PDB file of C-alpha atoms in Angstrom:
ATOM      1  CA  MET P 103     102.224  63.527 -68.069  1.00 51.00           C
ATOM      2  CA  HIS P 104      99.232  65.005 -66.239  1.00 68.00           C
ATOM      3  CA  SER P 105      98.287  62.349 -63.715  1.00 80.00           C
ATOM      4  CA  PRO P 106      95.064  62.638 -61.699  1.00 83.00           C
ATOM      5  CA  VAL P 107      97.209  63.626 -58.702  1.00 88.00           C
ATOM      6  CA  ALA P 108      98.997  66.379 -60.647  1.00 88.00           C
ATOM      7  CA  LEU P 109      95.694  67.673 -62.042  1.00 86.00           C
ATOM      8  CA  THR P 110      94.141  67.675 -58.573  1.00 88.00           C
ATOM      9  CA  PHE P 111      97.226  69.394 -57.119  1.00 92.00           C
ATOM     10  CA  TYR P 112      96.948  72.130 -59.748  1.00 89.00           C
ATOM     11  CA  ALA P 113      93.188  72.453 -59.212  1.00 88.00           C
ATOM     12  CA  GLU P 114      93.727  72.841 -55.470  1.00 90.00           C
ATOM     13  CA  ILE P 115      96.357  75.530 -56.059  1.00 93.00           C
ATOM     14  CA  LYS P 116      93.958  77.432 -58.337  1.00 90.00           C
ATOM     15  CA  ARG P 117      91.110  77.037 -55.832  1.00 87.00           C
ATOM     16  CA  LEU P 118      93.290  78.332 -53.000  1.00 88.00           C
ATOM     17  CA  ALA P 119      94.358  81.326 -55.114  1.00 90.00           C
ATOM     18  CA  VAL P 120      90.722  82.189 -55.864  1.00 88.00           C
ATOM     19  CA  ASP P 121      89.602  81.640 -52.248  1.00 87.00           C
ATOM     20  CA  LYS P 122      92.400  83.839 -50.868  1.00 89.00           C
ATOM     21  CA  GLY P 123      92.251  86.361 -53.709  1.00 92.00           C
ATOM     22  CA  ILE P 124      95.940  86.058 -54.551  1.00 93.00           C
ATOM     23  CA  GLU P 125      97.934  85.094 -57.629  1.00 93.00           C
ATOM     24  CA  ILE P 126      98.910  81.480 -58.278  1.00 92.00           C
ATOM     25  CA  GLY P 127     102.583  82.468 -58.091  1.00 93.00           C
ATOM     26  CA  LYS P 128     102.100  83.733 -54.537  1.00 94.00           C
ATOM     27  CA  VAL P 129     100.328  80.502 -53.593  1.00 93.00           C
ATOM     28  CA  MET P 130     103.307  78.578 -54.964  1.00 94.00           C
ATOM     29  CA  THR P 131     105.710  80.778 -52.976  1.00 94.00           C
ATOM     30  CA  LYS P 132     103.729  80.217 -49.766  1.00 93.00           C
ATOM     31  CA  LEU P 133     103.545  76.452 -50.383  1.00 93.00           C
ATOM     32  CA  ALA P 134     107.304  76.405 -50.931  1.00 94.00           C
ATOM     33  CA  GLY P 135     107.775  78.198 -47.610  1.00 93.00           C
ATOM     34  CA  PHE P 136     105.488  75.802 -45.713  1.00 89.00           C
ATOM     35  CA  THR P 137     107.051  72.678 -47.181  1.00 91.00           C
ATOM     36  CA  GLY P 138     110.666  73.809 -47.422  1.00 92.00           C
ATOM     37  CA  LEU P 139     110.694  72.833 -51.106  1.00 93.00           C
ATOM     38  CA  ASP P 140     111.936  74.838 -54.040  1.00 93.00           C
ATOM     39  CA  GLU P 141     109.184  76.430 -56.145  1.00 94.00           C
ATOM     40  CA  ARG P 142     110.602  74.682 -59.215  1.00 95.00           C
ATOM     41  CA  GLN P 143     109.910  71.332 -57.529  1.00 95.00           C
ATOM     42  CA  LEU P 144     106.325  72.389 -56.807  1.00 95.00           C
ATOM     43  CA  TYR P 145     105.900  73.299 -60.482  1.00 93.00           C
ATOM     44  CA  ASN P 146     107.207  69.831 -61.374  1.00 93.00           C
ATOM     45  CA  TYR P 147     104.548  68.317 -59.093  1.00 93.00           C
ATOM     46  CA  ARG P 148     101.903  70.560 -60.615  1.00 91.00           C
ATOM     47  CA  THR P 149     102.692  69.514 -64.185  1.00 88.00           C
ATOM     48  CA  GLY P 150     103.170  65.848 -63.321  1.00 88.00           C
ATOM     49  CA  LYS P 151     106.813  65.894 -64.357  1.00 91.00           C
ATOM     50  CA  THR P 152     107.654  64.583 -60.880  1.00 91.00           C
ATOM     51  CA  ASP P 153     105.365  62.540 -58.633  1.00 92.00           C
ATOM     52  CA  ILE P 154     104.501  64.028 -55.261  1.00 93.00           C
ATOM     53  CA  PRO P 155     106.148  62.002 -52.469  1.00 93.00           C
ATOM     54  CA  SER P 156     103.511  60.265 -50.361  1.00 91.00           C
ATOM     55  CA  LEU P 157     104.551  61.966 -47.121  1.00 92.00           C
ATOM     56  CA  LEU P 158     103.957  65.400 -48.652  1.00 93.00           C
ATOM     57  CA  ILE P 159     100.341  64.673 -49.547  1.00 93.00           C
ATOM     58  CA  PRO P 160      99.043  65.179 -45.969  1.00 93.00           C
ATOM     59  CA  VAL P 161     101.103  68.391 -45.732  1.00 93.00           C
ATOM     60  CA  PHE P 162      99.510  69.736 -48.900  1.00 93.00           C
ATOM     61  CA  CYS P 163      96.044  68.600 -47.771  1.00 90.00           C
ATOM     62  CA  LYS P 164      96.456  70.613 -44.572  1.00 91.00           C
ATOM     63  CA  GLN P 165      97.589  73.679 -46.507  1.00 91.00           C
ATOM     64  CA  PHE P 166      94.694  73.333 -48.954  1.00 91.00           C
ATOM     65  CA  GLU P 167      92.252  72.556 -46.101  1.00 88.00           C
ATOM     66  CA  SER P 168      90.973  69.777 -48.330  1.00 87.00           C
ATOM     67  CA  ASN P 169      91.333  66.024 -48.771  1.00 86.00           C
ATOM     68  CA  ALA P 170      90.918  66.189 -52.557  1.00 85.00           C
ATOM     69  CA  LEU P 171      94.593  65.431 -53.215  1.00 88.00           C
ATOM     70  CA  ALA P 172      94.544  62.402 -50.921  1.00 87.00           C
ATOM     71  CA  MET P 173      91.304  61.222 -52.487  1.00 84.00           C
ATOM     72  CA  ALA P 174      92.894  61.437 -55.948  1.00 83.00           C
ATOM     73  CA  VAL P 175      95.532  59.000 -54.709  1.00 86.00           C
ATOM     74  CA  VAL P 176      92.888  56.748 -53.151  1.00 81.00           C
ATOM     75  CA  ALA P 177      90.949  56.731 -56.422  1.00 75.00           C
ATOM     76  CA  MET P 178      94.082  55.533 -58.208  1.00 77.00           C
ATOM     77  CA  CYS P 179      94.371  52.628 -55.759  1.00 78.00           C
ATOM     78  CA  GLU P 180      90.949  51.196 -56.554  1.00 65.00           C
ATOM     79  CA  PRO P 181      91.158  48.114 -58.756  1.00 58.00           C
ATOM     80  CA  GLY P 182      90.730  48.915 -62.427  1.00 53.00           C
ATOM     81  CA  ASP P 183      88.042  47.408 -64.568  1.00 48.00           C
ATOM     82  CA  THR P 184      89.578  44.826 -66.828  1.00 43.00           C
ATOM     83  CA  ASP P 185      86.306  43.376 -68.027  1.00 49.00           C
ATOM     84  CA  GLU P 186      83.757  45.261 -70.029  1.00 56.00           C
ATOM     85  CA  ARG P 187      80.757  46.449 -68.059  1.00 60.00           C
ATOM     86  CA  ASP P 188      77.271  45.845 -69.311  1.00 71.00           C
ATOM     87  CA  ALA P 189      74.659  48.594 -69.454  1.00 70.00           C
ATOM     88  CA  PHE P 190      73.165  47.628 -66.080  1.00 73.00           C
ATOM     89  CA  ASP P 191      76.559  47.852 -64.323  1.00 80.00           C
ATOM     90  CA  LEU P 192      77.241  51.256 -65.862  1.00 83.00           C
ATOM     91  CA  THR P 193      73.813  52.523 -64.857  1.00 86.00           C
ATOM     92  CA  LYS P 194      74.248  51.259 -61.290  1.00 86.00           C
ATOM     93  CA  PHE P 195      77.740  52.789 -61.095  1.00 83.00           C
ATOM     94  CA  CYS P 196      76.530  56.150 -62.430  1.00 87.00           C
ATOM     95  CA  SER P 197      73.481  56.262 -60.152  1.00 90.00           C
ATOM     96  CA  GLY P 198      75.696  55.673 -57.096  1.00 87.00           C
ATOM     97  CA  THR P 199      77.810  58.646 -58.111  1.00 89.00           C
ATOM     98  CA  ILE P 200      74.722  60.807 -58.548  1.00 92.00           C
ATOM     99  CA  ARG P 201      73.372  59.701 -55.145  1.00 91.00           C
ATOM    100  CA  ASN P 202      76.621  60.871 -53.509  1.00 87.00           C
ATOM    101  CA  MET P 203      76.341  64.235 -55.275  1.00 90.00           C
ATOM    102  CA  LEU P 204      72.729  64.663 -54.166  1.00 93.00           C
ATOM    103  CA  LYS P 205      73.691  63.666 -50.623  1.00 89.00           C
ATOM    104  CA  GLY P 206      76.332  66.407 -50.729  1.00 88.00           C
ATOM    105  CA  GLY P 207      73.727  68.959 -51.741  1.00 91.00           C
ATOM    106  CA  GLU P 208      71.403  67.793 -48.987  1.00 92.00           C
ATOM    107  CA  GLU P 209      74.183  68.009 -46.384  1.00 89.00           C
ATOM    108  CA  PHE P 210      75.024  71.501 -47.636  1.00 90.00           C
ATOM    109  CA  LEU P 211      71.434  72.676 -47.206  1.00 92.00           C
ATOM    110  CA  ASP P 212      71.165  70.988 -43.792  1.00 89.00           C
ATOM    111  CA  ALA P 213      74.377  72.686 -42.657  1.00 88.00           C
ATOM    112  CA  PHE P 214      72.911  76.112 -43.483  1.00 89.00           C
ATOM    113  CA  ASP P 215      69.543  75.276 -41.922  1.00 89.00           C
ATOM    114  CA  ASP P 216      70.359  77.080 -38.664  1.00 86.00           C
ATOM    115  CA  GLY P 217      72.102  79.993 -40.391  1.00 85.00           C
ATOM    116  CA  ARG P 218      75.661  79.109 -39.342  1.00 84.00           C
ATOM    117  CA  ILE P 219      78.249  76.440 -40.056  1.00 81.00           C
ATOM    118  CA  ASP P 220      79.970  74.760 -37.134  1.00 78.00           C
ATOM    119  CA  GLY P 221      83.228  72.818 -37.289  1.00 76.00           C
ATOM    120  CA  HIS P 222      81.534  69.414 -37.380  1.00 76.00           C
ATOM    121  CA  GLU P 223      79.355  70.435 -40.322  1.00 82.00           C
ATOM    122  CA  LEU P 224      82.355  71.825 -42.181  1.00 79.00           C
ATOM    123  CA  ILE P 225      84.312  68.593 -41.727  1.00 78.00           C
ATOM    124  CA  LYS P 226      81.284  66.587 -42.884  1.00 80.00           C
ATOM    125  CA  LEU P 227      80.982  68.766 -46.002  1.00 84.00           C
ATOM    126  CA  LYS P 228      84.698  68.398 -46.748  1.00 81.00           C
ATOM    127  CA  ASN P 229      84.441  64.613 -46.469  1.00 79.00           C
ATOM    128  CA  THR P 230      81.411  64.600 -48.759  1.00 84.00           C
ATOM    129  CA  ARG P 231      83.289  66.768 -51.246  1.00 84.00           C
ATOM    130  CA  ALA P 232      86.182  64.296 -51.149  1.00 82.00           C
ATOM    131  CA  ARG P 233      83.770  61.440 -51.987  1.00 83.00           C
ATOM    132  CA  ILE P 234      82.334  63.436 -54.887  1.00 88.00           C
ATOM    133  CA  VAL P 235      85.818  64.173 -56.235  1.00 86.00           C
ATOM    134  CA  ARG P 236      86.706  60.493 -55.843  1.00 84.00           C
ATOM    135  CA  ASP P 237      83.578  59.501 -57.762  1.00 86.00           C
ATOM    136  CA  ALA P 238      84.350  61.992 -60.530  1.00 86.00           C
ATOM    137  CA  ASN P 239      87.882  60.612 -60.829  1.00 85.00           C
ATOM    138  CA  ARG P 240      86.482  57.087 -60.916  1.00 83.00           C
ATOM    139  CA  LEU P 241      84.030  57.980 -63.718  1.00 85.00           C
ATOM    140  CA  VAL P 242      86.908  59.261 -65.828  1.00 85.00           C
ATOM    141  CA  GLU P 243      88.970  56.179 -64.967  1.00 83.00           C
ATOM    142  CA  VAL P 244      86.233  53.801 -66.155  1.00 82.00           C
ATOM    143  CA  ALA P 245      85.795  55.830 -69.353  1.00 83.00           C
ATOM    144  CA  SER P 246      89.571  55.829 -69.925  1.00 83.00           C
ATOM    145  CA  HIS P 247      89.742  52.054 -69.534  1.00 82.00           C
ATOM    146  CA  ALA P 248      86.884  51.662 -72.013  1.00 81.00           C
ATOM    147  CA  HIS P 249      88.624  53.996 -74.451  1.00 84.00           C
ATOM    148  CA  GLU P 250      91.931  52.135 -74.101  1.00 83.00           C
ATOM    149  CA  ARG P 251      90.202  48.800 -74.805  1.00 82.00           C
ATOM    150  CA  ARG P 252      88.596  50.233 -77.941  1.00 83.00           C
ATOM    151  CA  CYS P 253      91.870  51.707 -79.206  1.00 85.00           C
ATOM    152  CA  ALA P 254      93.982  48.618 -78.501  1.00 70.00           C
TER     153      ALA P 254
END
């Protein structure tokens, strides 16, 4: 019921509420106003009861000022692992994820090096964040596939 897209959608709503200092209900009301959708439909998207139509994803990304929702969809499009990975493959996969996280930290520190953040730096940080979210989703996907193979 809670797809990665629905979970990301809900996480983005919560993040926006915290960032703006308003209640989640008010965020939902504002999103409904921007999209022309009924709040009930947005709640259905949030819980995963209804899939978000693809053309609404860019609209939500603009409202959230984040590509995390789009990256959740992209992560779902990557081919799944049908074969079992050996320890070396898992280590290589995990180290790549960690490298992206460290790169994000380095870019964050570099952006603050001059004491201010310009638009280019902010976009770069948002893209790095999207890669980190994608990697996190991918880690869970690989673990889920492994779990499903064990339980089958």
